[in-house]
Tab-separated table of C-alpha atoms in Angstrom:
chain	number	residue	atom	x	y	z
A	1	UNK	CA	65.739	68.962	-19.316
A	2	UNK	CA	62.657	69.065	-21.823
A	3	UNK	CA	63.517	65.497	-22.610
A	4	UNK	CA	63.802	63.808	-19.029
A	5	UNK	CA	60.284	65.951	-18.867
A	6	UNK	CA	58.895	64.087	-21.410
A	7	UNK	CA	60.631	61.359	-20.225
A	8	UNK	CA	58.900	61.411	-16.943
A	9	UNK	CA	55.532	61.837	-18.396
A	10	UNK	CA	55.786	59.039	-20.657
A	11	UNK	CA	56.509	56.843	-17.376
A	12	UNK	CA	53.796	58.443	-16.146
A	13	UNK	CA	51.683	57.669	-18.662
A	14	UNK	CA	53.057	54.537	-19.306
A	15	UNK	CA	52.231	53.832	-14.994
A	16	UNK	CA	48.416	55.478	-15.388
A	17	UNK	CA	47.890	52.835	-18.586
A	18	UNK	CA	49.116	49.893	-17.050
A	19	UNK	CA	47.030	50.604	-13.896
A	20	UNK	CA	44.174	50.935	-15.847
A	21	UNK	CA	45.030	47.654	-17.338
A	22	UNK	CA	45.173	46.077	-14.008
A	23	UNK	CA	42.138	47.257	-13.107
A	24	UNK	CA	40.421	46.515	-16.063
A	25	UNK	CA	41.618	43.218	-16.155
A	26	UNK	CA	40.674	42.442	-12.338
A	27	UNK	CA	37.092	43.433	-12.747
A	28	UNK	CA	37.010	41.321	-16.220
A	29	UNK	CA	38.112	38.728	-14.009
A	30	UNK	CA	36.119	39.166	-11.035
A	31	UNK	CA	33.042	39.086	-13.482
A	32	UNK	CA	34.182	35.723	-15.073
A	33	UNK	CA	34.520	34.564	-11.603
A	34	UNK	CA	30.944	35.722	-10.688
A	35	UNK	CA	29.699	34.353	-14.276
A	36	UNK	CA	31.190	31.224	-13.533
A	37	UNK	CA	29.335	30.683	-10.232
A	38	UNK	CA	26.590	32.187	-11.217
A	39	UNK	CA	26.151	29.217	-14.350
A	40	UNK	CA	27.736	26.473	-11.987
A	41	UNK	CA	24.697	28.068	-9.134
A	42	UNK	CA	22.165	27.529	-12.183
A	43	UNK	CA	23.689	24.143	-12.998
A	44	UNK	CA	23.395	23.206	-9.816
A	45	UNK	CA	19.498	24.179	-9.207
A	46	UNK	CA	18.360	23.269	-12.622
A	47	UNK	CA	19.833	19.781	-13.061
A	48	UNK	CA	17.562	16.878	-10.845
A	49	UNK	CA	19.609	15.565	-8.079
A	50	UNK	CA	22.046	13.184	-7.954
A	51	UNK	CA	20.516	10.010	-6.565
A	52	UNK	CA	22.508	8.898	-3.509
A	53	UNK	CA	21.973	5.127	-4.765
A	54	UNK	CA	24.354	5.819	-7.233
A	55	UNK	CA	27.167	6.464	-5.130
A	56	UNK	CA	26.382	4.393	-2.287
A	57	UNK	CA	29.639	2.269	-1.615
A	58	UNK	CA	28.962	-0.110	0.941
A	59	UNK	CA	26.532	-2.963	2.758
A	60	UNK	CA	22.810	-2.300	1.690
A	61	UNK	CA	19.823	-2.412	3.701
A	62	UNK	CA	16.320	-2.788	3.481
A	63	UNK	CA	14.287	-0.669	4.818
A	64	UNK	CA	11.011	-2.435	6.812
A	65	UNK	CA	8.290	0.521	7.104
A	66	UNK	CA	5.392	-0.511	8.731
A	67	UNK	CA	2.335	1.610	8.580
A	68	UNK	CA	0.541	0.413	12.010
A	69	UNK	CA	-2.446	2.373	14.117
A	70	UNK	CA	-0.896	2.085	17.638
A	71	UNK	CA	1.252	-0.700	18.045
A	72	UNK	CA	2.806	-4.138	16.304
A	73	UNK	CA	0.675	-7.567	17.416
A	74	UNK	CA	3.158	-9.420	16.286
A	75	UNK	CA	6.182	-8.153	17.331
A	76	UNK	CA	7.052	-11.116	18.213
A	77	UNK	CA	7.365	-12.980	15.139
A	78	UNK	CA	9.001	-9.908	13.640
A	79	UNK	CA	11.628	-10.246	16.657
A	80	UNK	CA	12.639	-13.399	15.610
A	81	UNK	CA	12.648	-12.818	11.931
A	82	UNK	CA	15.345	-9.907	12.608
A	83	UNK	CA	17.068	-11.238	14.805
A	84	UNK	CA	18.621	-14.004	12.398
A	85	UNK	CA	19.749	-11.200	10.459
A	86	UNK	CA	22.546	-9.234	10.066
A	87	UNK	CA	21.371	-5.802	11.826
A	88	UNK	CA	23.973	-3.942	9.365
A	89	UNK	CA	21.160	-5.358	6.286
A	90	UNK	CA	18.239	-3.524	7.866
A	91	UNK	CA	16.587	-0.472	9.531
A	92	UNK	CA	12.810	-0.402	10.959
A	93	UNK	CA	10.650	2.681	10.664
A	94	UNK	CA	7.160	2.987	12.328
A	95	UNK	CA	4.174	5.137	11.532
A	96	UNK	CA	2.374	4.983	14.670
A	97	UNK	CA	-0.797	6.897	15.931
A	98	UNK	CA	0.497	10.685	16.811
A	99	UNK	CA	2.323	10.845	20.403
A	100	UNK	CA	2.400	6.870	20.449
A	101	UNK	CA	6.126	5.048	21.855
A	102	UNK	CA	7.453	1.752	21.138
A	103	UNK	CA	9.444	1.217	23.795
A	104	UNK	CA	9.724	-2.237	26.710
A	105	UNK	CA	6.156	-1.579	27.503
A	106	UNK	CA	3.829	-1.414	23.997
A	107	UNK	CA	6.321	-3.700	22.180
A	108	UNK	CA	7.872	-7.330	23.060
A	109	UNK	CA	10.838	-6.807	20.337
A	110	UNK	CA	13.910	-4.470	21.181
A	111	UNK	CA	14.138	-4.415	17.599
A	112	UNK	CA	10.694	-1.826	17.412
A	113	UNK	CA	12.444	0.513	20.689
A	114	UNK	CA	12.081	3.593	19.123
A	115	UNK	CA	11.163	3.366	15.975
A	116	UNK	CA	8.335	5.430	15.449
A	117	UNK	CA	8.345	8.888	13.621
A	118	UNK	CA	8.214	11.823	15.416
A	119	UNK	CA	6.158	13.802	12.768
A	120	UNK	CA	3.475	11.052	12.439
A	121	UNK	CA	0.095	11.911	11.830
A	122	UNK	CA	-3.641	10.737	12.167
A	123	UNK	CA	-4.606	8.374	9.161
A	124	UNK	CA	-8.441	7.485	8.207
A	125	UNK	CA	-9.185	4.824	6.031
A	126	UNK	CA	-9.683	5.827	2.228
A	127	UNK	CA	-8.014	9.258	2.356
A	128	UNK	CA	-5.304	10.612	1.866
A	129	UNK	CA	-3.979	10.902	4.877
A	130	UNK	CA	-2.862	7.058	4.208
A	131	UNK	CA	-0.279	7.919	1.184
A	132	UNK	CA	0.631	10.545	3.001
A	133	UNK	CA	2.231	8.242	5.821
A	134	UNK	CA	3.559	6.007	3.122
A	135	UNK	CA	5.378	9.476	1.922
A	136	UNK	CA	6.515	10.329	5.724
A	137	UNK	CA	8.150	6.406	6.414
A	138	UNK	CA	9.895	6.662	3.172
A	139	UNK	CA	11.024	10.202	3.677
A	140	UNK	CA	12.576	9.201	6.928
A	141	UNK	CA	14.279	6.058	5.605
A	142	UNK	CA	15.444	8.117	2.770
A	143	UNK	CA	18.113	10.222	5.178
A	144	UNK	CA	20.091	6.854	5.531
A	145	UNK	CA	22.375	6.306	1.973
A	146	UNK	CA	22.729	2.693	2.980
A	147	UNK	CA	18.919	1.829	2.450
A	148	UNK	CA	18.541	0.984	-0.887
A	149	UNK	CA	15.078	-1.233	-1.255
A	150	UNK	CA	11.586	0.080	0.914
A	151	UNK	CA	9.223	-2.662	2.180
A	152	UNK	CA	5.649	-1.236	2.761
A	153	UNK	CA	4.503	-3.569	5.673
A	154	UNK	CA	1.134	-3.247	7.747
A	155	UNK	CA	0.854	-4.391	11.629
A	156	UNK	CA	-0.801	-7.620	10.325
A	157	UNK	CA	1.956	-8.743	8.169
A	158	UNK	CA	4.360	-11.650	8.350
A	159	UNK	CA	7.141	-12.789	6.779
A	160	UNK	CA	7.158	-16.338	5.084
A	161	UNK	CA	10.459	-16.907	4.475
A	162	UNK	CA	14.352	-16.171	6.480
A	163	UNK	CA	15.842	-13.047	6.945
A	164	UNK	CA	18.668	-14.336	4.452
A	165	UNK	CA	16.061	-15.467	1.641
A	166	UNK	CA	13.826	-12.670	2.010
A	167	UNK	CA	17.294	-10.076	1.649
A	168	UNK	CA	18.767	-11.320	-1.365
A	169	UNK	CA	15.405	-11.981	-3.190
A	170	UNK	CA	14.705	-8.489	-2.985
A	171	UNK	CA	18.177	-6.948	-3.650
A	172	UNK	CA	19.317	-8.970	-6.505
A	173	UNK	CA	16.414	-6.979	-8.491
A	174	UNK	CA	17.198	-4.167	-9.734
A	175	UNK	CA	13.221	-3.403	-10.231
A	176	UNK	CA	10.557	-2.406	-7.599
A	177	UNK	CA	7.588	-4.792	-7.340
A	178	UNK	CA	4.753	-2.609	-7.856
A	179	UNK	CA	1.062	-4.229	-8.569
A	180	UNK	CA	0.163	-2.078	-11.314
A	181	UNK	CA	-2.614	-2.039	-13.894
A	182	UNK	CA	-5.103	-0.120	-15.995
A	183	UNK	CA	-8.015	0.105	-14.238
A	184	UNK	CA	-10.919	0.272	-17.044
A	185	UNK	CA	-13.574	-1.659	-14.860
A	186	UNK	CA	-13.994	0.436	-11.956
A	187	UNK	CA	-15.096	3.881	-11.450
A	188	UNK	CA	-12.351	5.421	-9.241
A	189	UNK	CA	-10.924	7.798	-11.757
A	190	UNK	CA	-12.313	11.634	-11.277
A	191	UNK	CA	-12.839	13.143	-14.625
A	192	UNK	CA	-11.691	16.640	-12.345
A	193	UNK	CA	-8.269	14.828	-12.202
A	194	UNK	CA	-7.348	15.369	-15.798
A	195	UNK	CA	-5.386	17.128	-17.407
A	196	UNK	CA	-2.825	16.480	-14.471
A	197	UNK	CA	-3.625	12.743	-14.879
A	198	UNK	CA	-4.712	11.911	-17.632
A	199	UNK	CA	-7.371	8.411	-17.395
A	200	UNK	CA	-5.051	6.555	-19.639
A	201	UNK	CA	-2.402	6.736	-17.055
A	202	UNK	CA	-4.709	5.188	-14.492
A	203	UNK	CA	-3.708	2.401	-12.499
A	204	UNK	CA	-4.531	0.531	-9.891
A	205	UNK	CA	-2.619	-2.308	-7.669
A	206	UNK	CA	-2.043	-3.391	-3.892
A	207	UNK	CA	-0.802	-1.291	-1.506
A	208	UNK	CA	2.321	-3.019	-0.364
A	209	UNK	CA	5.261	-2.397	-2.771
A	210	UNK	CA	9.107	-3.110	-2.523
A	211	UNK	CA	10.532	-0.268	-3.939
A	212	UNK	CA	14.053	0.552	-5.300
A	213	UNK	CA	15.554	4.142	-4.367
A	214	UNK	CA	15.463	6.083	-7.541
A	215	UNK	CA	11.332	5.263	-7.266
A	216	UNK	CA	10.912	6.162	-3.574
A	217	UNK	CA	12.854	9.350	-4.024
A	218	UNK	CA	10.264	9.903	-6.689
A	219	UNK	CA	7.553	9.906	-4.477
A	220	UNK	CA	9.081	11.501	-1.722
A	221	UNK	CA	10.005	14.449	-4.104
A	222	UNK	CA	5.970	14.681	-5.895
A	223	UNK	CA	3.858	17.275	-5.242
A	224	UNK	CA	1.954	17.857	-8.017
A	225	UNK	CA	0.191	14.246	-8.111
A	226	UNK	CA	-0.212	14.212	-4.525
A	227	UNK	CA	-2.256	17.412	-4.464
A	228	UNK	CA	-4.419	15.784	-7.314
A	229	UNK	CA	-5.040	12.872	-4.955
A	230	UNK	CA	-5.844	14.649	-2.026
A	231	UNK	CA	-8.160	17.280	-3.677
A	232	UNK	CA	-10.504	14.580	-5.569
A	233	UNK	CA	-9.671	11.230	-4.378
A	234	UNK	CA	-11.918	11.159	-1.359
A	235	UNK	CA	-13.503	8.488	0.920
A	236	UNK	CA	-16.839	6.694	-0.135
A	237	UNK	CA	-20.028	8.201	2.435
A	238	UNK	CA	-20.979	5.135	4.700
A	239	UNK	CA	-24.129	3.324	3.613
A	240	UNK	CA	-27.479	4.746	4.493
A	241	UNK	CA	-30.175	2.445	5.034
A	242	UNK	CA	-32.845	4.652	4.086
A	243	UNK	CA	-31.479	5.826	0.843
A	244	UNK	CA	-31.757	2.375	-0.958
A	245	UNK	CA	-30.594	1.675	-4.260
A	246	UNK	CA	-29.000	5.225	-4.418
A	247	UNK	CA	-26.029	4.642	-1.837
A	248	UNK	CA	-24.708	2.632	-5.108
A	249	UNK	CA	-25.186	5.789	-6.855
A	250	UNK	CA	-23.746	7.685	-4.257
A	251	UNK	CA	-20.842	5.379	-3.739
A	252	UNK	CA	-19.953	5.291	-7.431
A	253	UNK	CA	-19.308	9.337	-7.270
A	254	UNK	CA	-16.851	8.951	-3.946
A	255	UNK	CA	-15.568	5.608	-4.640
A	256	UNK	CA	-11.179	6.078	-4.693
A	257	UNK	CA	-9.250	4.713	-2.281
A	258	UNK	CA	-5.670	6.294	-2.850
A	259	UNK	CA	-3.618	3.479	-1.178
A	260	UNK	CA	-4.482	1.311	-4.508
A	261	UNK	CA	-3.759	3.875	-6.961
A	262	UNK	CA	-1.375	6.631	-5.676
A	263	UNK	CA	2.363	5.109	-6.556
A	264	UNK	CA	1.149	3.074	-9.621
A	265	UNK	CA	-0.089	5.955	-10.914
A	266	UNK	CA	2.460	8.355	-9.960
A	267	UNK	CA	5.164	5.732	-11.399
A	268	UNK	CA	3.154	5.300	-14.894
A	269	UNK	CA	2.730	9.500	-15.211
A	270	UNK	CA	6.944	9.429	-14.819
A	271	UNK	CA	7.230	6.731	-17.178
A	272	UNK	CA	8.671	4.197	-15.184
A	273	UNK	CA	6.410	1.309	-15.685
A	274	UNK	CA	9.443	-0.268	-17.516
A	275	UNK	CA	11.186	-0.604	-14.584
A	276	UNK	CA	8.624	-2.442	-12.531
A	277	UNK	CA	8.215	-5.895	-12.051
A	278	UNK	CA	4.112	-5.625	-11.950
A	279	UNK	CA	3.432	-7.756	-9.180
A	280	UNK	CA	3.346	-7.857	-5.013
A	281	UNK	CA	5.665	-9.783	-2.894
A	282	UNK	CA	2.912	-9.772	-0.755
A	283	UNK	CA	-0.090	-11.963	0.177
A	284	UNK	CA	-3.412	-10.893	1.055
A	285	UNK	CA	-6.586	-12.376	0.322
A	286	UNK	CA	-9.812	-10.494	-0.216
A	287	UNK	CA	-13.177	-11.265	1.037
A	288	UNK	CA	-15.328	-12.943	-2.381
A	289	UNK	CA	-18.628	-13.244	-0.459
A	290	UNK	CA	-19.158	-9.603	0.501
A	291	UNK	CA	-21.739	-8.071	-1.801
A	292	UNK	CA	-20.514	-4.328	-3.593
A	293	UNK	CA	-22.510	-2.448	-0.123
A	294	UNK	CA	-20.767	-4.205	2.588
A	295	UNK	CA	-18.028	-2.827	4.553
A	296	UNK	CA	-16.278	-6.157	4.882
A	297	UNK	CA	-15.800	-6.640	1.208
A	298	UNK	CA	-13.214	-3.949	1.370
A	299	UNK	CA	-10.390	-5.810	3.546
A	300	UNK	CA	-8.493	-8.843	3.212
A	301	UNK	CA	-9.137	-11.739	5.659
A	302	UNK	CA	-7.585	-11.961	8.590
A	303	UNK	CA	-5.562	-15.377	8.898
A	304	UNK	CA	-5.880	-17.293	12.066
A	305	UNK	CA	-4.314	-20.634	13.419
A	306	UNK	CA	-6.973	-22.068	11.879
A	307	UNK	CA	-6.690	-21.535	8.407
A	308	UNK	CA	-3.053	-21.004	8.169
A	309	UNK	CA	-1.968	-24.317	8.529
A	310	UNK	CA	1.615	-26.012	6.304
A	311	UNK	CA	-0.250	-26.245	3.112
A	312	UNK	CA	-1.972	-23.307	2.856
A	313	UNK	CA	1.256	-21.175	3.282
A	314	UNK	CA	2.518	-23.419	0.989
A	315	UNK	CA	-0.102	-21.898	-1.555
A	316	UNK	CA	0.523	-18.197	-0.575
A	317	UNK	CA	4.411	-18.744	-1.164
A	318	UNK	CA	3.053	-18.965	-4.592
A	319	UNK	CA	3.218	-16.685	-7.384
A	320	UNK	CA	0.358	-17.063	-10.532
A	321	UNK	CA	1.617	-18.209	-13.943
A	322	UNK	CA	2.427	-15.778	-15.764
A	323	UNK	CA	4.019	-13.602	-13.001
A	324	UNK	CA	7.526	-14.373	-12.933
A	325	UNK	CA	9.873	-13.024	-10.969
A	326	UNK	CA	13.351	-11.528	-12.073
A	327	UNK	CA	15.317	-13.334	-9.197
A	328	UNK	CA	16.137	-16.650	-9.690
A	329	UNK	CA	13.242	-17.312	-11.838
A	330	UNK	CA	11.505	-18.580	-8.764
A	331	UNK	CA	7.919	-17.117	-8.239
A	332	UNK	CA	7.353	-16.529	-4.612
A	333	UNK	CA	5.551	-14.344	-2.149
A	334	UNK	CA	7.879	-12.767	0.878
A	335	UNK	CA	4.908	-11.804	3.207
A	336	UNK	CA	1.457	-12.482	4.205
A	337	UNK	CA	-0.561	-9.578	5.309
């Protein structure tokens, strides 16, 4: 009897220790478990994101953003140009005044029907309400995988060449053409800007770039350089007669127009300068007559019938020596603006 006693409590024992292994091991688990998401969790947040260009498996499109005040004067010539594409190459995005509709009565081309954003806002001239449009269109065109290269356009650009020529000159590069240079000469840099930019990253280029995914999620995804910009890059105060030789004072303090400056910059602070080729695809040519107070000297000409006649495109489809292009080895211009 004693020994089936101690028998019994051995099995007992024996039972109490092995569910105390159970349990022990259980929780151990359930902690590796947690661990494990918890690192995969931090993995997850800390690492940058996956760029979607990277896996993209199928046809890619550009993306056309035009950046317009109400609506597109000519549609029409855009109408044409897409439709001797393939619509399965391209989407259209519109930043339009706040509230305005592209639809059969403000645009000639089905191509524009509903294009604009929906969380469009007011731009002015020379603030920074301007890159901050570029930011929305590119945010928006961002949500589809399939775009792959971002056209900045205006509502008084053009195309100079086919739908066909225009699509593989810009995918076959796997750079964004960014205008982008050091500007030393001019004084648009705000001593407040530093230490967030520095002046040696300082650059300065046209507004109309061609940009490759990686670099548009890159601007999409700033906030840190954007907040510089909009905090001491501010508009130029309109001339004032009466002041004289001081509005070029005056102007000198307030003179940064972020459309020039925002992306190049942003780009060289991220150290992607390498994988620009430093020139537009587009055409624009700037008033030489205008002295530094004149209003006018600040925007391109305005082409007519008149002096855009066959040999004069002929000279904007060219590039300047010394600006080669990685496609083809062909230096050309895609649009005129």
């Amino acid at each position: 009897m004693a020994a089936r006693g101690m028998k019994r409590r051995h099995v007992v024992m024996s039972s109490r220790f092995s569910w105390k292994l159970l349990i022990l091991f259980s929780v151990s688990l359930s902690c590796v478990v947690v661990l494990a998401l918890a690192a995969l969790f931090t993995l997850h947040t800390n690492s940058p994101p996956v760029s979607i260009s990277r896996v993209f498996d199928g046809t890619p499109k550009i993306a056309f953003l035009f950046l317009v005040r109400r609506n597109l004067p000519l549609d029409f010539l855009w109408g044409a140009f897409f439709q001797n594409g393939d619509v399965s190459r391209f989407s259209i995005y519109v930043h339009s005044a706040p509230g305005f509709v592209l639809d059969e009565s403000t645009t000639r081309s089905h191509f524009f029907y509903g294009r604009q954003l929906s969380n469009s806002i007011q731009v002015s001239w020379g603030e920074s309400s301007m890159i901050q449009a570029e930011r929305l269109l590119l945010a928006a065109a961002l949500e589809d995988p399939a775009n792959q290269r971002f056209v900045l356009l205006s509502d008084s650009c053009v195309p100079l060449y086919n739908f066909s020529y225009v699509y593989n000159y810009v995918m076959v590069s796997p750079r964004s053409f960014v205008d982008s240079f050091l500007d030393v000469k001019e004084g648009r840099y705000n001593p407040k800007m530093s230490p967030k930019i520095p002046r040696e990253k300082w650059r300065k280029g046209s507004q109309w770039i061609t940009l490759v995914r990686n670099h548009a999620e890159v601007i999409v995804d700033d906030d840190v350089i954007f907040s510089v910009f909009k905090k001491y890059c501010k508009r130029r105060p309109p001339i004032d007669t009466r002041k004289g030789k001081l509005n070029l004072k005056l102007q000198k303090q307030h003179n940064c127009i972020p459309d020039e400056h925002y992306v190049q910059t942003l780009l060289a602070m991220h150290g992607l300068e390498g994988e620009l080729e430093r020139r537009t695809v587009t055409y624009t040519l700037w008033n030489q007559s205008a002295t530094k107070m004149e209003n006018k000297g600040w925007h391109p000409i305005t082409f007519s019938y008149a002096n855009a006649g066959p040999q004069r495109i002929k000279e904007m489809k060219r590039v300047p020596d010394g600006m080669v292009s990685y496609q083809f080895n062909t230096r050309s211009v895609l649009f005129v603006c």
